[in-house]
mmCIF file with all atom_site columns, C-alpha atoms in Angstrom:
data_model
loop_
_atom_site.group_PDB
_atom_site.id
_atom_site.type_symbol
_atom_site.label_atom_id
_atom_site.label_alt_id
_atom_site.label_comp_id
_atom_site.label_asym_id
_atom_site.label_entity_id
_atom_site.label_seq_id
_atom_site.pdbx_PDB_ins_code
_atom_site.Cartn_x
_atom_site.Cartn_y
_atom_site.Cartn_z
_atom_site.occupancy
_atom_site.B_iso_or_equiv
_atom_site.pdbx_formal_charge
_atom_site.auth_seq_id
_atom_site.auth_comp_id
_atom_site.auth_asym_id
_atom_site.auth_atom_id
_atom_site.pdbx_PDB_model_num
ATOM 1   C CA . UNK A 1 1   ? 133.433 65.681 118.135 1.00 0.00 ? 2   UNK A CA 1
ATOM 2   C CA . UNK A 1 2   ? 131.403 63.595 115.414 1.00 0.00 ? 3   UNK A CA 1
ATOM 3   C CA . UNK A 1 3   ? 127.981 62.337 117.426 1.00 0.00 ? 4   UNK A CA 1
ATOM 4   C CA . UNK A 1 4   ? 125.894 59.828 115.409 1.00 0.00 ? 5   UNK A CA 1
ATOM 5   C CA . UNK A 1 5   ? 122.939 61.137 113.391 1.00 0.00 ? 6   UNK A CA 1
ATOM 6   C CA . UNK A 1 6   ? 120.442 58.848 114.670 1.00 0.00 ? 7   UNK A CA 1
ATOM 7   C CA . UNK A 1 7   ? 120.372 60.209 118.528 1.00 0.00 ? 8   UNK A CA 1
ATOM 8   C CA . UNK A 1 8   ? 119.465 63.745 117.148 1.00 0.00 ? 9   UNK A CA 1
ATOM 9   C CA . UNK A 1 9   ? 115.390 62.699 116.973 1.00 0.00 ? 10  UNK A CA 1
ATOM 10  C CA . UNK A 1 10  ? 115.682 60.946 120.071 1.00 0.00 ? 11  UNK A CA 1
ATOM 11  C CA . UNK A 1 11  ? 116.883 63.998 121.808 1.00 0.00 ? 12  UNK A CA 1
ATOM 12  C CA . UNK A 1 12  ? 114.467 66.374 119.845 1.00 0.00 ? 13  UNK A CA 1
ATOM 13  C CA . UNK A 1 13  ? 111.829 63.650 121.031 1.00 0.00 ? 14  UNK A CA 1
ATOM 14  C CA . UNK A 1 14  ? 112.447 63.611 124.551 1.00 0.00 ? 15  UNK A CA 1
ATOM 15  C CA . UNK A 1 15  ? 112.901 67.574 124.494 1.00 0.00 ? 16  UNK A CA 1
ATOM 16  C CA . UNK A 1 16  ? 109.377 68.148 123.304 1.00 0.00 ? 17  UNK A CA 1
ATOM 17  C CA . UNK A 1 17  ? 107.476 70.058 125.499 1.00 0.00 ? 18  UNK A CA 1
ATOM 18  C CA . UNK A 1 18  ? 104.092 68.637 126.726 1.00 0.00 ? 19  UNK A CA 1
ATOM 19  C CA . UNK A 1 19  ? 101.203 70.593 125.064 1.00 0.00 ? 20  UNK A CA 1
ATOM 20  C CA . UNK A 1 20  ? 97.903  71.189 127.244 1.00 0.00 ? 21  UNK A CA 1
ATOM 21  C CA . UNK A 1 21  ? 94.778  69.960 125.888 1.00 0.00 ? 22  UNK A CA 1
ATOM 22  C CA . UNK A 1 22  ? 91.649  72.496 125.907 1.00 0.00 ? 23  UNK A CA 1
ATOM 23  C CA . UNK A 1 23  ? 88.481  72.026 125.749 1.00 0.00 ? 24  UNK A CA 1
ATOM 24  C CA . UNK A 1 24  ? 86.098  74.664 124.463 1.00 0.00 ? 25  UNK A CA 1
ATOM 25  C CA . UNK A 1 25  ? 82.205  74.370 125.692 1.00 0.00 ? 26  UNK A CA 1
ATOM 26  C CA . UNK A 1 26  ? 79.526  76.571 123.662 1.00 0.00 ? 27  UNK A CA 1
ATOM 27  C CA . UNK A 1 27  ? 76.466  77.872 125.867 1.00 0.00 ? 28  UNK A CA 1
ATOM 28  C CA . UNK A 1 28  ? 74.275  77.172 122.612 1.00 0.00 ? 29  UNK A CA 1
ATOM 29  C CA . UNK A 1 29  ? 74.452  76.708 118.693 1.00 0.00 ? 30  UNK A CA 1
ATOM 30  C CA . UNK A 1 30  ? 74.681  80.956 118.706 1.00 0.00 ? 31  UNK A CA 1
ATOM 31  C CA . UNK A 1 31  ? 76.204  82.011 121.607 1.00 0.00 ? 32  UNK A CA 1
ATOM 32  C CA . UNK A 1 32  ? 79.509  83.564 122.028 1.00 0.00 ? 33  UNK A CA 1
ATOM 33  C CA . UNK A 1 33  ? 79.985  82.841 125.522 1.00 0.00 ? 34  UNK A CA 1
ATOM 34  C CA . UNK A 1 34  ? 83.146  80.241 125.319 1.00 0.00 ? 35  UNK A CA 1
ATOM 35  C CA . UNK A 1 35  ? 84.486  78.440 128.144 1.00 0.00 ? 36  UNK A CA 1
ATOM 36  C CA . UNK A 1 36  ? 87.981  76.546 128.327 1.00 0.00 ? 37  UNK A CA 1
ATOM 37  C CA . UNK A 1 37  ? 88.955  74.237 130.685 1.00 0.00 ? 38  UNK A CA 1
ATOM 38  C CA . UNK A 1 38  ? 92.356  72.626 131.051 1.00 0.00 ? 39  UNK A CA 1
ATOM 39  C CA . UNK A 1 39  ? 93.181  68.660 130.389 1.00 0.00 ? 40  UNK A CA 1
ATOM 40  C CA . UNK A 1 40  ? 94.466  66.898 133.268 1.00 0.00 ? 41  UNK A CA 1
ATOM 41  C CA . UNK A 1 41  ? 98.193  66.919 133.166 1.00 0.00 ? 42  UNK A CA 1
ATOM 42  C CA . UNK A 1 42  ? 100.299 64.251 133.268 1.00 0.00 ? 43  UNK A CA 1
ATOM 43  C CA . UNK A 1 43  ? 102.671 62.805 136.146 1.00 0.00 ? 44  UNK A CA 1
ATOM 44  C CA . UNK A 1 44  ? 106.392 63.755 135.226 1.00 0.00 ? 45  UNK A CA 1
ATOM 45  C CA . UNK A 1 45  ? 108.038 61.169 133.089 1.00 0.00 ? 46  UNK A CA 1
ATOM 46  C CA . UNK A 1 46  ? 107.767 59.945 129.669 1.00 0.00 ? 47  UNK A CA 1
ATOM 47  C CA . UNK A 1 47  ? 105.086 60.198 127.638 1.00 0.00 ? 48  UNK A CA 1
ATOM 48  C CA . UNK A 1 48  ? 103.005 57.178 126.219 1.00 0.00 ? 49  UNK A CA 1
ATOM 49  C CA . UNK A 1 49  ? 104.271 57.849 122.443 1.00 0.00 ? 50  UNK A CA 1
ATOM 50  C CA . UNK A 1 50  ? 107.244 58.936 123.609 1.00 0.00 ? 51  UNK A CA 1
ATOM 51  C CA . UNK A 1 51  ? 108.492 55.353 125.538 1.00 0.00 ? 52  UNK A CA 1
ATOM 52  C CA . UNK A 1 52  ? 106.820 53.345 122.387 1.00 0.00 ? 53  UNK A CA 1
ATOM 53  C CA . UNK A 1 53  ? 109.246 55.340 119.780 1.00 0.00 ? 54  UNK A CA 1
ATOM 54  C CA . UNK A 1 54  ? 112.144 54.405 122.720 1.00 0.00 ? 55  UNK A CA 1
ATOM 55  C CA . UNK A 1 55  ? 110.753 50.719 122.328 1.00 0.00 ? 56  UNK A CA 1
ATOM 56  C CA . UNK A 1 56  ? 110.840 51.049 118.822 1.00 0.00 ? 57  UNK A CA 1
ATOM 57  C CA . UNK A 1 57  ? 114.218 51.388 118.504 1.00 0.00 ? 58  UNK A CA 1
ATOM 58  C CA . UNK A 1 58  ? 114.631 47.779 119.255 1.00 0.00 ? 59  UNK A CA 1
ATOM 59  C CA . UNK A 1 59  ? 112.194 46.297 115.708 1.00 0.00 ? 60  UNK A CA 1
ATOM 60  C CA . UNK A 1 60  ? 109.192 45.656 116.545 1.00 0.00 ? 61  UNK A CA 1
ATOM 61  C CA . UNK A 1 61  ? 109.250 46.500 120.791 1.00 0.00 ? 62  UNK A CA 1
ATOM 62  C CA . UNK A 1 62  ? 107.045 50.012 119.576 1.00 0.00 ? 63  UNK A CA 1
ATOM 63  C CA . UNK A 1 63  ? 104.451 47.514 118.361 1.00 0.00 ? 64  UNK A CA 1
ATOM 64  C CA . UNK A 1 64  ? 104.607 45.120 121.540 1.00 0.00 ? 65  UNK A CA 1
ATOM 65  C CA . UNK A 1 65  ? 104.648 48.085 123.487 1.00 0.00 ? 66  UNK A CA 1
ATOM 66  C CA . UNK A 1 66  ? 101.482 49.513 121.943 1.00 0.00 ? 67  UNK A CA 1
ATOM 67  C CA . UNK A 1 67  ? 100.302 45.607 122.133 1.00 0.00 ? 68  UNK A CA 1
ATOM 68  C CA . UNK A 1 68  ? 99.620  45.639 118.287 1.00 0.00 ? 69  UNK A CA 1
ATOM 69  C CA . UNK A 1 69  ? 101.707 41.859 118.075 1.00 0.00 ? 70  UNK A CA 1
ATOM 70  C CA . UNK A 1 70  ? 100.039 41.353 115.107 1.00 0.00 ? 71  UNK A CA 1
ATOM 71  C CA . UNK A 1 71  ? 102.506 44.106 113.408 1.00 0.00 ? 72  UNK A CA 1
ATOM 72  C CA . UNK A 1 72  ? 105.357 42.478 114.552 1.00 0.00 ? 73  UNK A CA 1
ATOM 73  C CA . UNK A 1 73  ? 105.724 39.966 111.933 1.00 0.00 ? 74  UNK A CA 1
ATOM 74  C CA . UNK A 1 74  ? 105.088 42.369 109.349 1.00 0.00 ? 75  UNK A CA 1
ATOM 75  C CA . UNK A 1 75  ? 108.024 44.229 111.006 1.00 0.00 ? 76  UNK A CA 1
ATOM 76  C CA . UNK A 1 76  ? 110.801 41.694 110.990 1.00 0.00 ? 77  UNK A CA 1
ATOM 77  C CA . UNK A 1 77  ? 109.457 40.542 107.582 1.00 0.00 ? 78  UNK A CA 1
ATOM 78  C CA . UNK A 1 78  ? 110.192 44.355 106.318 1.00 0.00 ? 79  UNK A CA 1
ATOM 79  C CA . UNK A 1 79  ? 113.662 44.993 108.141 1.00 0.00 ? 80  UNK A CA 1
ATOM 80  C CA . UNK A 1 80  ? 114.637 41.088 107.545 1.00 0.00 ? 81  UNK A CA 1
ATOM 81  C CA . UNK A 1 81  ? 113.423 41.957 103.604 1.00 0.00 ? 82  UNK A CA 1
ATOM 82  C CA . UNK A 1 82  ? 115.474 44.837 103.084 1.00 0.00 ? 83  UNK A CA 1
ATOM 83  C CA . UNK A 1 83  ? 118.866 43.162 105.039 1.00 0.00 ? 84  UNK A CA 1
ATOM 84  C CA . UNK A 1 84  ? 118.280 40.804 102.667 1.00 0.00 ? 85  UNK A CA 1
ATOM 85  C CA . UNK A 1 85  ? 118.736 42.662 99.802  1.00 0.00 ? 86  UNK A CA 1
ATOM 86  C CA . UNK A 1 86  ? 121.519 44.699 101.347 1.00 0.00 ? 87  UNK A CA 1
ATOM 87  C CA . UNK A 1 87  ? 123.270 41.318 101.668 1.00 0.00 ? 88  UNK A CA 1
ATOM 88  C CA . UNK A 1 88  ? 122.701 39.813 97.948  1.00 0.00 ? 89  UNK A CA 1
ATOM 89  C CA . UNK A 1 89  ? 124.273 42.943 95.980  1.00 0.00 ? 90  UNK A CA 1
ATOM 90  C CA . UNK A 1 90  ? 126.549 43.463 98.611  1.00 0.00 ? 91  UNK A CA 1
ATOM 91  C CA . UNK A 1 91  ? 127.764 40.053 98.045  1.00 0.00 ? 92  UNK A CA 1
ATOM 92  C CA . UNK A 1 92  ? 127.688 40.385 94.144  1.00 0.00 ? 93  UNK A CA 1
ATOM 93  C CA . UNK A 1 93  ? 129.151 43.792 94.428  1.00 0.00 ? 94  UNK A CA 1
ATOM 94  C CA . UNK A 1 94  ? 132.477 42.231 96.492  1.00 0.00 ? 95  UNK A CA 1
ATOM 95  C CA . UNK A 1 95  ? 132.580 39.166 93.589  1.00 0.00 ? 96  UNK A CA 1
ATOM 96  C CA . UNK A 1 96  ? 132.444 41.541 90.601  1.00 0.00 ? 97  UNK A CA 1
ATOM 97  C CA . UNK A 1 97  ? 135.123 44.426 92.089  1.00 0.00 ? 98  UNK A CA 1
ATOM 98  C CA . UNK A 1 98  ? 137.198 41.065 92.740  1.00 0.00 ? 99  UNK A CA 1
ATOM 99  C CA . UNK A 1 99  ? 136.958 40.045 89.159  1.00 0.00 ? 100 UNK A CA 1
ATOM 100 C CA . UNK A 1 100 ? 137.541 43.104 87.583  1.00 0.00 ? 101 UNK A CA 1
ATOM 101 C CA . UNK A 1 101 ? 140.963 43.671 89.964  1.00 0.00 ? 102 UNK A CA 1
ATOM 102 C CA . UNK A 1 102 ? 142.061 40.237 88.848  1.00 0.00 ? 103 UNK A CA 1
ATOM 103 C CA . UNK A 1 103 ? 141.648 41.056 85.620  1.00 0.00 ? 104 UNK A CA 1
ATOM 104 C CA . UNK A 1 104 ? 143.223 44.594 85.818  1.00 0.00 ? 105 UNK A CA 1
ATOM 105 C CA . UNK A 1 105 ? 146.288 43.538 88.010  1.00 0.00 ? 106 UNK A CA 1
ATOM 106 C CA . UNK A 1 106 ? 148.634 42.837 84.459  1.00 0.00 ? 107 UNK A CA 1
ATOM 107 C CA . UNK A 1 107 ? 149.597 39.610 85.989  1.00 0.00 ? 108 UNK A CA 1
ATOM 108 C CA . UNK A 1 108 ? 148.675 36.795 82.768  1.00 0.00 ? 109 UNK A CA 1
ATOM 109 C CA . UNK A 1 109 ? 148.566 33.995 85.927  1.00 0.00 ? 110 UNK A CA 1
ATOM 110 C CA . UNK A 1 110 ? 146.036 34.968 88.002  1.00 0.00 ? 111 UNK A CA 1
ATOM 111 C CA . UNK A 1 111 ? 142.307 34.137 86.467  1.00 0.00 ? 112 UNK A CA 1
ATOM 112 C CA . UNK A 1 112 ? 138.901 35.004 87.276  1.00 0.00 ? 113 UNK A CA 1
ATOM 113 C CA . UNK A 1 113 ? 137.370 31.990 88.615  1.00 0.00 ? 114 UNK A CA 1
ATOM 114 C CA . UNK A 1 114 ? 134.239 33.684 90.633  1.00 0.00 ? 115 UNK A CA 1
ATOM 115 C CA . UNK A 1 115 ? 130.787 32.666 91.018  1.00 0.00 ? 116 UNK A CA 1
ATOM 116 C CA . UNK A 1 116 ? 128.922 35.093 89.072  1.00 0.00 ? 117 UNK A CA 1
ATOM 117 C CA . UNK A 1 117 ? 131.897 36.372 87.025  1.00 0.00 ? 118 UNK A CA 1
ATOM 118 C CA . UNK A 1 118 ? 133.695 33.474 86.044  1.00 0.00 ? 119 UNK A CA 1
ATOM 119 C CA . UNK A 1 119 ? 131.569 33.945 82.453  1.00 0.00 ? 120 UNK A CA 1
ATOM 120 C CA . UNK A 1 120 ? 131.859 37.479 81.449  1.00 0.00 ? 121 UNK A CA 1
ATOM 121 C CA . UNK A 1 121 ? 134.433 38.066 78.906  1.00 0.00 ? 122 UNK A CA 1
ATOM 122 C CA . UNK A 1 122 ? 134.805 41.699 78.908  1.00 0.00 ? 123 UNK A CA 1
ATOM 123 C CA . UNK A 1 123 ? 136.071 43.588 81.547  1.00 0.00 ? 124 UNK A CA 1
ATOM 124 C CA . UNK A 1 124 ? 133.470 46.852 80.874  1.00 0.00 ? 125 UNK A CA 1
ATOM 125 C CA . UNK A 1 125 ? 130.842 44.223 81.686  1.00 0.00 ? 126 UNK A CA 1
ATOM 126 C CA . UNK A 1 126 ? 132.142 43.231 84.580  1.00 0.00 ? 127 UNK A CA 1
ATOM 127 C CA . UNK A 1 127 ? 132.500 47.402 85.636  1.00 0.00 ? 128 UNK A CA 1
ATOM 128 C CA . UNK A 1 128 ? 129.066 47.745 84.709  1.00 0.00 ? 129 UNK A CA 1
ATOM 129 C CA . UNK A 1 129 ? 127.847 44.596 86.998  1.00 0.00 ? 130 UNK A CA 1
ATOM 130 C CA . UNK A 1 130 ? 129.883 46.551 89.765  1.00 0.00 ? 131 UNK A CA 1
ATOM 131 C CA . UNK A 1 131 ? 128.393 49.534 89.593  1.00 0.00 ? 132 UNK A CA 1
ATOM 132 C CA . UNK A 1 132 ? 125.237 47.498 89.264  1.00 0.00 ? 133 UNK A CA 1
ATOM 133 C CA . UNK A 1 133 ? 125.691 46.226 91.908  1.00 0.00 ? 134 UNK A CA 1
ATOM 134 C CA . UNK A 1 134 ? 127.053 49.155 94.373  1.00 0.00 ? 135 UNK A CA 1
ATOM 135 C CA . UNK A 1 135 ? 124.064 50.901 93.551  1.00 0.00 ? 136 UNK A CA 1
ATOM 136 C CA . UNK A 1 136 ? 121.164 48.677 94.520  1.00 0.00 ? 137 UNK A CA 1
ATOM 137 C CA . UNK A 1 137 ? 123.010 48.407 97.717  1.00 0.00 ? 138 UNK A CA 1
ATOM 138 C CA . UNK A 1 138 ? 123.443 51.461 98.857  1.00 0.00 ? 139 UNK A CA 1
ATOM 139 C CA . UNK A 1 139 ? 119.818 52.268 97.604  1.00 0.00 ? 140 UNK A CA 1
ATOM 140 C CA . UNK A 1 140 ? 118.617 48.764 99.841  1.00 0.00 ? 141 UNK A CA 1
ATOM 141 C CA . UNK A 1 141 ? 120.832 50.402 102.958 1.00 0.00 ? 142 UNK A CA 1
ATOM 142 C CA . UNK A 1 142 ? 118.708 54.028 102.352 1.00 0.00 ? 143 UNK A CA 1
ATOM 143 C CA . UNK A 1 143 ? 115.964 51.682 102.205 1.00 0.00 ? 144 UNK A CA 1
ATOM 144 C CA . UNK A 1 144 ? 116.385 49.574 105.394 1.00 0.00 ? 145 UNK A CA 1
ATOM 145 C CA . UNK A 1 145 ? 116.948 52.876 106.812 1.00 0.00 ? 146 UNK A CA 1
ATOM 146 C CA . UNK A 1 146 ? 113.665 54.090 105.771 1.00 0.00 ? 147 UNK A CA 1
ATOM 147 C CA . UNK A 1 147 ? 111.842 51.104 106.817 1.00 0.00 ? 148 UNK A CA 1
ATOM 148 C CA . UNK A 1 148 ? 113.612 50.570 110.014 1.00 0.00 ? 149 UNK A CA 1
ATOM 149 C CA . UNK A 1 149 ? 112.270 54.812 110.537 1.00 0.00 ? 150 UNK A CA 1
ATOM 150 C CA . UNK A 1 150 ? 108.744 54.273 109.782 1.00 0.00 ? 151 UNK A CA 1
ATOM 151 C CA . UNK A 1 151 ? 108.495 50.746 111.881 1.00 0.00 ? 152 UNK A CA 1
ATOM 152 C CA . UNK A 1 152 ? 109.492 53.519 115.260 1.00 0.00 ? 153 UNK A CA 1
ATOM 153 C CA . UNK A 1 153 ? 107.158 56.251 113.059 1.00 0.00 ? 154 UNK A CA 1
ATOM 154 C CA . UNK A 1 154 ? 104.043 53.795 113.249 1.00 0.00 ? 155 UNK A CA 1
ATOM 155 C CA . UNK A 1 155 ? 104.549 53.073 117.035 1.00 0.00 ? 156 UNK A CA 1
ATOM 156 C CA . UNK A 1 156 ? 104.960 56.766 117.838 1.00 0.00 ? 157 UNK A CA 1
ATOM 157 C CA . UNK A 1 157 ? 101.839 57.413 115.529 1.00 0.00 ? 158 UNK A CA 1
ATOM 158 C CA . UNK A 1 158 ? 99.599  54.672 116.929 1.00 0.00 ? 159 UNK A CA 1
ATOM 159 C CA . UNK A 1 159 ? 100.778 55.442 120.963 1.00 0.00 ? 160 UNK A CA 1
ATOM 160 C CA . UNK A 1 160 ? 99.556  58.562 119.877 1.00 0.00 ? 161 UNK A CA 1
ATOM 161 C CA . UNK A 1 161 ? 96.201  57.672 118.712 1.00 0.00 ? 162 UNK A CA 1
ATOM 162 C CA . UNK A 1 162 ? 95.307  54.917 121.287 1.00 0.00 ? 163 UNK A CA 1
ATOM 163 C CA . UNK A 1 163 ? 93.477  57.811 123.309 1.00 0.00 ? 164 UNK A CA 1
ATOM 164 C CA . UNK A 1 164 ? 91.525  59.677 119.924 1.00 0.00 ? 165 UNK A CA 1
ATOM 165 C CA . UNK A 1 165 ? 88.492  57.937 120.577 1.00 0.00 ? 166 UNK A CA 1
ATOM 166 C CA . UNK A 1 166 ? 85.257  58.370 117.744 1.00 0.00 ? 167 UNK A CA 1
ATOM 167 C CA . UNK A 1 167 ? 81.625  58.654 119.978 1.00 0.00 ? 168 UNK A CA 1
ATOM 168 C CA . UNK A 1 168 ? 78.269  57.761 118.655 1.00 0.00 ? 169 UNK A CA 1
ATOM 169 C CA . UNK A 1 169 ? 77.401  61.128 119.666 1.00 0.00 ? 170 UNK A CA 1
ATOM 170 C CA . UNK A 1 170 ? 78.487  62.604 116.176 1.00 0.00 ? 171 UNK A CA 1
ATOM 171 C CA . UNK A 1 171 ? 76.608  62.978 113.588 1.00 0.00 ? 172 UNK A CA 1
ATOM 172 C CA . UNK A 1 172 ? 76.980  65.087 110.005 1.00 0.00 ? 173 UNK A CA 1
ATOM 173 C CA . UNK A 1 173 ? 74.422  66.698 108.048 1.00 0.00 ? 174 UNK A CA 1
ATOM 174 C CA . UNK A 1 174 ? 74.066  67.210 104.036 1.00 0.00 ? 175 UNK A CA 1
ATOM 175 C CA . UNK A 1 175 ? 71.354  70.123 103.608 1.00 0.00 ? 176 UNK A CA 1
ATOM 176 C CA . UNK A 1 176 ? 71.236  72.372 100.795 1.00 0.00 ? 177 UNK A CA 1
ATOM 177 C CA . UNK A 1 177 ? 72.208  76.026 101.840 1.00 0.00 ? 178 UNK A CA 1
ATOM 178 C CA . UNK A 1 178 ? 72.240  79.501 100.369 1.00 0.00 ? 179 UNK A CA 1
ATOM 179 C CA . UNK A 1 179 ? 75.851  80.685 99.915  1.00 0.00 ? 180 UNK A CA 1
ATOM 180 C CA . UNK A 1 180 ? 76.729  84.627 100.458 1.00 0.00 ? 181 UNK A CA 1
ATOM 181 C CA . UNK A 1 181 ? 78.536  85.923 97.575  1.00 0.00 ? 182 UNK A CA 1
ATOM 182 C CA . UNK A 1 182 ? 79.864  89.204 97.842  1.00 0.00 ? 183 UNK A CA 1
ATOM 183 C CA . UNK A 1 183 ? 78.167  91.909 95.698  1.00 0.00 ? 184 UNK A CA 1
ATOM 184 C CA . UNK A 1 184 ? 76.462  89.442 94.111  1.00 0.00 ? 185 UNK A CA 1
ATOM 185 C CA . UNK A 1 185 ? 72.960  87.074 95.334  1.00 0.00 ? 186 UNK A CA 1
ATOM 186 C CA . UNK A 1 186 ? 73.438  84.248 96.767  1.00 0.00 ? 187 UNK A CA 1
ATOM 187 C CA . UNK A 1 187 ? 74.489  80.714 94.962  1.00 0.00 ? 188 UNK A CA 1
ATOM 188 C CA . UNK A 1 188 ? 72.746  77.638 95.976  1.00 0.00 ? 189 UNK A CA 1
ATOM 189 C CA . UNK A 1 189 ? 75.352  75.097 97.263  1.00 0.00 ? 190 UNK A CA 1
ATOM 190 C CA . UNK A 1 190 ? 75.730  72.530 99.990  1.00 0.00 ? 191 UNK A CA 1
ATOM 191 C CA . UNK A 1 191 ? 75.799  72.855 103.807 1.00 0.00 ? 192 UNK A CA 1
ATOM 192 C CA . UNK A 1 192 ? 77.794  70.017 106.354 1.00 0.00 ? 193 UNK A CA 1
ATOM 193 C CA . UNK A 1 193 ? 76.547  70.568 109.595 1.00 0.00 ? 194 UNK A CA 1
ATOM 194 C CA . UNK A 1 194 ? 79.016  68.615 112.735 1.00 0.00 ? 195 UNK A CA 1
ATOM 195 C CA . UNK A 1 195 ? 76.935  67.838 115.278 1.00 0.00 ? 196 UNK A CA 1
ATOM 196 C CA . UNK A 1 196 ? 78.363  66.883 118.584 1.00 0.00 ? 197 UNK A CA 1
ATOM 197 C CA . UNK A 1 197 ? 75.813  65.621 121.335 1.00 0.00 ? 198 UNK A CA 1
#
C-alpha cells in the first residue's frame, strides 16, 4: 500500500513524546547541593507548536495561529512566487516538447507554429529549450516544496519560542582570568561570568 510522503512528519509530530521541563536551583555560587523541581505538565491534547505546524499546513494558518499576520503576506508572496515559476517553464516546457514532436513526426504538412518556438530553426535547439525548460521546473516544484516546508517550519519554530522569555535579571561579565594549563603555569585569558538574579 503506497501512503503519501508528506503524512510521515505529521505522524512523527503528533507521536512525540512530551519532555518535562526541570529546573535546577543552586544553594550558592559554590555549593553542590542541587535541587530539581518538575514543570507543570500540560492538560492532554495537542501541544501549542504542535496545532500551529497542523495550521500550517493550510499557508499561512501557522502564522495566524501564532498571530504573527504580518508573515502572512510574506507567505503567500513565497508559495504564490514559486507556483509561479512552476507554471512559466511548465508552460514553455509543454510548447517546446510540442514543437520538437511536430517537427520529428516525418509528416512535411504539419508546421511548428508555437509561441516561443515558432522561430527556432533547428530542432537540437528546440531539445535543448526542452530540457531547459523541464529542469527549472522540476527544480521550482523541489523549491515550492521547500518553501511551502519552512512556511509550517517557522510556525512550529516560533509556537515554540512564544514561551522562551529573556529577564532583566541577566547579566554577563568580561574579567580577565588565570587559565589552568596542565603541567604547565597558568595563561592569562578571558573569563564570561552568567549571572542570573
Amino acid at each position: 500500500m503506497n501512503r503519501p510522503l508528506f503524512l510521515l512528519p505529521i505522524l512523527l509530530l503528533l507521536a512525540a513524546p512530551r519532555l518535562a521541563r526541570a529546573q535546577v536551583v543552586t544553594a550558592g555560587p559554590d555549593s553542590v547541593a542541587v535541587s530539581t523541581t518538575a514543570a507543570p505538565i500540560n492538560p492532554p491534547g495537542m501541544s501549542r507548536p504542535g496545532k500551529a505546524a497542523l495550521w500550517g499546513l493550510i499557508p499561512g494558518g501557522g502564522q495566524v495561529y501564532n498571530r504573527d499576520y504580518w508573515k502572512v503576506p510574506i507567505v503567500y508572496a513565497a508559495v504564490g512566487g514559486m507556483a509561479y515559476m512552476v507554471i512559466f517553464n511548465n508552460v514553455r516546457y509543454r510548447a517546446f516538447r510540442q514543437a520538437y514532436q511536430i517537427r520529428t513526426d516525418g509528416d512535411s504538412t504539419t508546421v511548428d507554429m508555437g509561441k516561443y518556438t515558432a522561430n527556432i530553426r533547428t530542432e537540437a535547439t528546440v531539445l535543448r529549450g526542452q530540457a531547459f525548460y523541464r529542469r527549472n521546473r522540476d527544480l521550482s516544484i523541489i523549491g515550492t516544496a521547500l518553501v511551502y516546508g519552512m512556511t509550517i517550519a517557522e510556525a512550529l519554530v516560533d509556537a515554540h519560542l512564544s514561551t522562551f522569555t529573556i529577564s532583566d535579571d541577566l547579566s554577563l561579565r568580561a574579567a580577565p582570568a588565570m587559565l589552568p594549563q596542565p603541567g604547565r603555569f597558568p595563561t592569562p585569558g578571558l573569563g564570561l561570568t552568567l549571572t542570573v538574579r
